[in-house]
Structures are given as structure tokens and as C-alpha cells.
């Protein structure tokens, strides 16, 4: 009988503790849900911005390729002009 009297308040306290823990856990899950929604919204916004930037990024890549081709042409032109200059100097000495 005494054991029951002591265990009943303890059990009641345990249930209250569990109830409080469940409430806190529920609140934490709601917070996490809000955070996940915000992350999802931000990710969607970033993806839209990236999609809007995509044509410009493609243009930048194309310009980079064209600049590289121009550099190669400039190197070839420089080498050719040096050869011509050497030939001219050689002919000039004659």
C-alpha cells in the first residue's frame, strides 16, 4: 500500500515530465520545420537567380573562348611578323 502511494506520485511526475518533454520536442520540430521551409524557399530563389544568370554565364564562357582564340592568333601574328622582320633585315643587308 505504501509502495503504491509512493509510486503513484512518482508515476504522475514521470508522466508530467514526459508530457513536458513531448511539448518541447514538438516545439523543436515546428522550429525545424520552419527552418526547412525557409531553406527550401531560399534554395528555390537561388535556383531562379542562377537560371536567370545562365545566359550571361554562357556568354562569359563564349567570350573566354574567343579571347583564347584571339590570343593564339596574336601569338601566331607576332611570330610571323618576327620572321618577316628577320627576312627584311636579311634582304636589307644584301
Tab-separated table of N, CA and C in Angstrom:
chain	number	residue	atom	x	y	z
A	1	UNK	N	0.826	-1.185	0.000
A	1	UNK	CA	0.000	0.000	0.000
A	1	UNK	C	0.878	1.260	0.000
A	2	UNK	N	1.897	1.237	0.888
A	2	UNK	CA	2.813	2.374	0.941
A	2	UNK	C	3.582	2.500	-0.366
A	3	UNK	N	3.936	1.380	-0.879
A	3	UNK	CA	4.681	1.367	-2.140
A	3	UNK	C	3.833	1.984	-3.253
A	4	UNK	N	2.560	1.652	-3.258
A	4	UNK	CA	1.652	2.208	-4.260
A	4	UNK	C	1.516	3.718	-4.094
A	5	UNK	N	1.411	4.191	-2.883
A	5	UNK	CA	1.263	5.625	-2.629
A	5	UNK	C	2.495	6.379	-3.117
A	6	UNK	N	3.657	5.816	-2.900
A	6	UNK	CA	4.891	6.467	-3.335
A	6	UNK	C	5.047	6.383	-4.849
A	7	UNK	N	4.618	5.281	-5.420
A	7	UNK	CA	4.812	5.111	-6.856
A	7	UNK	C	3.805	5.919	-7.667
A	8	UNK	N	2.625	6.175	-7.140
A	8	UNK	CA	1.617	6.940	-7.881
A	8	UNK	C	2.084	8.371	-8.118
A	9	UNK	N	2.555	9.105	-7.091
A	9	UNK	CA	3.041	10.461	-7.372
A	9	UNK	C	4.255	10.435	-8.312
A	10	UNK	N	5.104	9.464	-8.128
A	10	UNK	CA	6.280	9.369	-8.979
A	10	UNK	C	5.860	9.124	-10.421
A	11	UNK	N	4.901	8.228	-10.609
A	11	UNK	CA	4.410	7.946	-11.950
A	11	UNK	C	3.749	9.186	-12.539
A	12	UNK	N	2.988	9.895	-11.730
A	12	UNK	CA	2.339	11.128	-12.184
A	12	UNK	C	3.392	12.169	-12.575
A	13	UNK	N	4.424	12.274	-11.763
A	13	UNK	CA	5.513	13.208	-12.076
A	13	UNK	C	6.227	12.784	-13.363
A	14	UNK	N	6.419	11.480	-13.509
A	14	UNK	CA	7.054	10.969	-14.728
A	14	UNK	C	6.222	11.323	-15.962
A	15	UNK	N	4.897	11.151	-15.844
A	15	UNK	CA	4.025	11.489	-16.971
A	15	UNK	C	4.080	12.978	-17.296
A	16	UNK	N	4.115	13.805	-16.237
A	16	UNK	CA	4.206	15.252	-16.466
A	16	UNK	C	5.535	15.598	-17.130
A	17	UNK	N	6.589	14.948	-16.669
A	17	UNK	CA	7.901	15.173	-17.276
A	17	UNK	C	7.885	14.754	-18.748
A	18	UNK	N	7.317	13.582	-19.012
A	18	UNK	CA	7.211	13.109	-20.399
A	18	UNK	C	6.356	14.054	-21.240
A	19	UNK	N	5.272	14.537	-20.641
A	19	UNK	CA	4.392	15.466	-21.355
A	19	UNK	C	5.148	16.750	-21.709
A	20	UNK	N	5.902	17.276	-20.743
A	20	UNK	CA	6.700	18.482	-20.996
A	20	UNK	C	7.765	18.226	-22.061
A	21	UNK	N	8.405	17.066	-21.969
A	21	UNK	CA	9.419	16.722	-22.967
A	21	UNK	C	8.787	16.623	-24.358
A	22	UNK	N	7.593	16.022	-24.425
A	22	UNK	CA	6.893	15.906	-25.707
A	22	UNK	C	6.527	17.280	-26.264
A	23	UNK	N	6.074	18.179	-25.376
A	23	UNK	CA	5.730	19.535	-25.827
A	23	UNK	C	6.968	20.247	-26.366
A	24	UNK	N	8.082	20.138	-25.629
A	24	UNK	CA	9.321	20.769	-26.081
A	24	UNK	C	9.798	20.175	-27.405
A	25	UNK	N	9.705	18.859	-27.498
A	25	UNK	CA	10.110	18.190	-28.732
A	25	UNK	C	9.234	18.643	-29.894
A	26	UNK	N	7.944	18.751	-29.638
A	26	UNK	CA	7.010	19.214	-30.663
A	26	UNK	C	7.361	20.629	-31.113
A	27	UNK	N	7.684	21.502	-30.155
A	27	UNK	CA	8.083	22.874	-30.494
A	27	UNK	C	9.366	22.876	-31.321
A	28	UNK	N	10.310	22.035	-30.925
A	28	UNK	CA	11.571	21.956	-31.675
A	28	UNK	C	11.320	21.481	-33.106
A	29	UNK	N	10.426	20.503	-33.265
A	29	UNK	CA	10.110	20.028	-34.611
A	29	UNK	C	9.444	21.117	-35.440
A	30	UNK	N	8.586	21.924	-34.801
A	30	UNK	CA	7.969	23.044	-35.520
A	30	UNK	C	9.028	24.056	-35.952
A	31	UNK	N	9.981	24.337	-35.059
A	31	UNK	CA	11.079	25.246	-35.407
A	31	UNK	C	11.878	24.684	-36.582
A	32	UNK	N	12.183	23.387	-36.500
A	32	UNK	CA	12.954	22.751	-37.566
A	32	UNK	C	12.175	22.775	-38.882
A	33	UNK	N	10.848	22.606	-38.799
A	33	UNK	CA	10.011	22.664	-39.995
A	33	UNK	C	10.094	24.057	-40.615
A	34	UNK	N	9.992	25.094	-39.778
A	34	UNK	CA	10.098	26.469	-40.284
A	34	UNK	C	11.460	26.712	-40.930
A	35	UNK	N	12.511	26.214	-40.287
A	35	UNK	CA	13.860	26.369	-40.838
A	35	UNK	C	13.957	25.655	-42.186
A	36	UNK	N	13.415	24.450	-42.258
A	36	UNK	CA	13.453	23.686	-43.513
A	36	UNK	C	12.669	24.407	-44.610
A	37	UNK	N	11.533	24.990	-44.255
A	37	UNK	CA	10.737	25.746	-45.236
A	37	UNK	C	11.530	26.944	-45.737
A	38	UNK	N	12.179	27.658	-44.816
A	38	UNK	CA	12.994	28.817	-45.212
A	38	UNK	C	14.158	28.401	-46.106
A	39	UNK	N	14.811	27.304	-45.745
A	39	UNK	CA	15.923	26.806	-46.565
A	39	UNK	C	15.415	26.446	-47.960
A	40	UNK	N	14.286	25.775	-48.011
A	40	UNK	CA	13.707	25.383	-49.296
A	40	UNK	C	13.362	26.614	-50.132
A	41	UNK	N	12.768	27.617	-49.496
A	41	UNK	CA	12.407	28.851	-50.200
A	41	UNK	C	13.665	29.557	-50.718
A	42	UNK	N	14.684	29.641	-49.862
A	42	UNK	CA	15.935	30.291	-50.268
A	42	UNK	C	16.617	29.535	-51.406
A	43	UNK	N	16.583	28.208	-51.332
A	43	UNK	CA	17.177	27.394	-52.393
A	43	UNK	C	16.440	27.607	-53.714
A	44	UNK	N	15.118	27.687	-53.636
A	44	UNK	CA	14.322	27.940	-54.840
A	44	UNK	C	14.685	29.301	-55.429
A	45	UNK	N	14.807	30.319	-54.564
A	45	UNK	CA	15.201	31.658	-55.027
A	45	UNK	C	16.576	31.623	-55.689
A	46	UNK	N	17.525	30.932	-55.052
A	46	UNK	CA	18.875	30.834	-55.618
A	46	UNK	C	18.860	30.136	-56.971
A	47	UNK	N	18.075	29.085	-57.079
A	47	UNK	CA	17.985	28.369	-58.356
A	47	UNK	C	17.397	29.259	-59.445
A	48	UNK	N	16.391	30.080	-59.078
A	48	UNK	CA	15.806	31.004	-60.055
A	48	UNK	C	16.831	32.057	-60.478
A	49	UNK	N	17.584	32.568	-59.515
A	49	UNK	CA	18.610	33.566	-59.837
A	49	UNK	C	19.693	32.956	-60.722
A	50	UNK	N	20.086	31.727	-60.410
A	50	UNK	CA	21.096	31.047	-61.225
A	50	UNK	C	20.574	30.844	-62.647
A	51	UNK	N	19.310	30.451	-62.765
A	51	UNK	CA	18.715	30.251	-64.090
A	51	UNK	C	18.684	31.570	-64.863
A	52	UNK	N	18.410	32.672	-64.153
A	52	UNK	CA	18.395	33.985	-64.809
A	52	UNK	C	19.802	34.387	-65.250
A	53	UNK	N	20.808	33.975	-64.488
A	53	UNK	CA	22.196	34.311	-64.821
A	53	UNK	C	22.789	33.400	-65.890
A	54	UNK	N	22.182	32.262	-66.103
A	54	UNK	CA	22.740	31.244	-67.002
A	54	UNK	C	23.097	31.790	-68.386
A	55	UNK	N	22.221	32.573	-69.034
A	55	UNK	CA	22.607	33.101	-70.357
A	55	UNK	C	23.868	33.963	-70.290
A	56	UNK	N	23.999	34.744	-69.229
A	56	UNK	CA	25.189	35.593	-69.084
A	56	UNK	C	26.440	34.751	-68.843
A	57	UNK	N	26.291	33.691	-68.062
A	57	UNK	CA	27.427	32.800	-67.815
A	57	UNK	C	27.869	32.129	-69.113
A	58	UNK	N	26.889	31.759	-69.940
A	58	UNK	CA	27.225	31.159	-71.234
A	58	UNK	C	27.945	32.174	-72.126
A	59	UNK	N	27.488	33.428	-72.081
A	59	UNK	CA	28.158	34.473	-72.864
A	59	UNK	C	29.593	34.667	-72.382
A	60	UNK	N	29.782	34.641	-71.062
A	60	UNK	CA	31.134	34.786	-70.499
A	60	UNK	C	32.026	33.648	-70.986
A	61	UNK	N	31.505	32.427	-70.965
A	61	UNK	CA	32.288	31.282	-71.452
A	61	UNK	C	32.647	31.447	-72.924
A	62	UNK	N	31.695	31.917	-73.717
A	62	UNK	CA	31.949	32.133	-75.142
A	62	UNK	C	33.015	33.210	-75.336
A	63	UNK	N	32.919	34.286	-74.569
A	63	UNK	CA	33.910	35.364	-74.659
A	63	UNK	C	35.291	34.847	-74.268
A	64	UNK	N	35.353	34.025	-73.216
A	64	UNK	CA	36.640	33.442	-72.806
A	64	UNK	C	37.248	32.619	-73.934
A	65	UNK	N	36.413	31.821	-74.598
A	65	UNK	CA	36.906	31.010	-75.718
A	65	UNK	C	37.410	31.903	-76.850
A	66	UNK	N	36.663	32.973	-77.130
A	66	UNK	CA	37.062	33.887	-78.201
A	66	UNK	C	38.356	34.618	-77.851
A	67	UNK	N	38.498	35.005	-76.589
A	67	UNK	CA	39.733	35.672	-76.149
A	67	UNK	C	40.918	34.722	-76.296
A	68	UNK	N	40.725	33.461	-75.922
A	68	UNK	CA	41.802	32.474	-76.063
A	68	UNK	C	42.182	32.315	-77.538
A	69	UNK	N	41.172	32.281	-78.418
A	69	UNK	CA	41.453	32.163	-79.859
A	69	UNK	C	42.185	33.408	-80.363
A	70	UNK	N	41.774	34.584	-79.888
A	70	UNK	CA	42.457	35.824	-80.279
A	70	UNK	C	43.897	35.845	-79.789
A	71	UNK	N	44.123	35.352	-78.575
A	71	UNK	CA	45.495	35.277	-78.047
A	71	UNK	C	46.363	34.400	-78.935
A	72	UNK	N	45.822	33.252	-79.325
A	72	UNK	CA	46.577	32.348	-80.204
A	72	UNK	C	46.874	33.025	-81.539
A	73	UNK	N	45.874	33.722	-82.077
A	73	UNK	CA	46.086	34.431	-83.347
A	73	UNK	C	47.144	35.521	-83.177
A	74	UNK	N	47.113	36.221	-82.041
A	74	UNK	CA	48.100	37.279	-81.787
A	74	UNK	C	49.503	36.690	-81.683
A	75	UNK	N	49.641	35.533	-81.007
A	75	UNK	CA	50.960	34.884	-80.907
A	75	UNK	C	51.467	34.478	-82.293
A	76	UNK	N	50.568	33.916	-83.115
A	76	UNK	CA	50.958	33.499	-84.469
A	76	UNK	C	51.344	34.712	-85.311
A	77	UNK	N	50.568	35.790	-85.181
A	77	UNK	CA	50.864	37.013	-85.925
A	77	UNK	C	52.197	37.607	-85.483
A	78	UNK	N	52.448	37.562	-84.178
A	78	UNK	CA	53.712	38.069	-83.646
A	78	UNK	C	54.883	37.252	-84.191
A	79	UNK	N	54.732	35.931	-84.162
A	79	UNK	CA	55.800	35.064	-84.680
A	79	UNK	C	56.007	35.312	-86.175
A	80	UNK	N	54.930	35.459	-86.920
A	80	UNK	CA	55.025	35.710	-88.363
A	80	UNK	C	55.698	37.054	-88.638
A	81	UNK	N	55.321	38.088	-87.861
A	81	UNK	CA	55.931	39.411	-88.074
A	81	UNK	C	57.416	39.389	-87.731
A	82	UNK	N	57.804	38.596	-86.737
A	82	UNK	CA	59.232	38.475	-86.406
A	82	UNK	C	59.991	37.800	-87.549
A	83	UNK	N	59.372	36.781	-88.161
A	83	UNK	CA	60.005	36.114	-89.307
A	83	UNK	C	60.149	37.088	-90.471
A	84	UNK	N	59.086	37.855	-90.733
A	84	UNK	CA	59.147	38.841	-91.815
A	84	UNK	C	60.224	39.883	-91.551
A	85	UNK	N	60.300	40.322	-90.301
A	85	UNK	CA	61.307	41.314	-89.934
A	85	UNK	C	62.708	40.754	-90.150
A	86	UNK	N	62.895	39.500	-89.747
A	86	UNK	CA	64.207	38.863	-89.933
A	86	UNK	C	64.531	38.750	-91.427
A	87	UNK	N	63.540	38.362	-92.244
A	87	UNK	CA	63.757	38.267	-93.694
A	87	UNK	C	64.077	39.641	-94.276
A	88	UNK	N	63.353	40.664	-93.823
A	88	UNK	CA	63.577	42.022	-94.316
A	88	UNK	C	64.990	42.486	-93.985
A	89	UNK	N	65.427	42.252	-92.747
A	89	UNK	CA	66.780	42.653	-92.342
A	89	UNK	C	67.825	41.893	-93.153
A	90	UNK	N	67.533	40.626	-93.431
A	90	UNK	CA	68.449	39.801	-94.217
A	90	UNK	C	68.553	40.352	-95.641
A	91	UNK	N	67.411	40.710	-96.213
A	91	UNK	CA	67.401	41.276	-97.563
A	91	UNK	C	68.038	42.662	-97.591
A	92	UNK	N	67.848	43.408	-96.525
A	92	UNK	CA	68.391	44.761	-96.432
A	92	UNK	C	69.916	44.744	-96.441
A	93	UNK	N	70.499	43.712	-95.832
A	93	UNK	CA	71.962	43.597	-95.742
A	93	UNK	C	72.581	43.305	-97.099
A	94	UNK	N	71.880	42.749	-98.020
A	94	UNK	CA	72.417	42.367	-99.332
A	94	UNK	C	72.771	43.536	-100.124
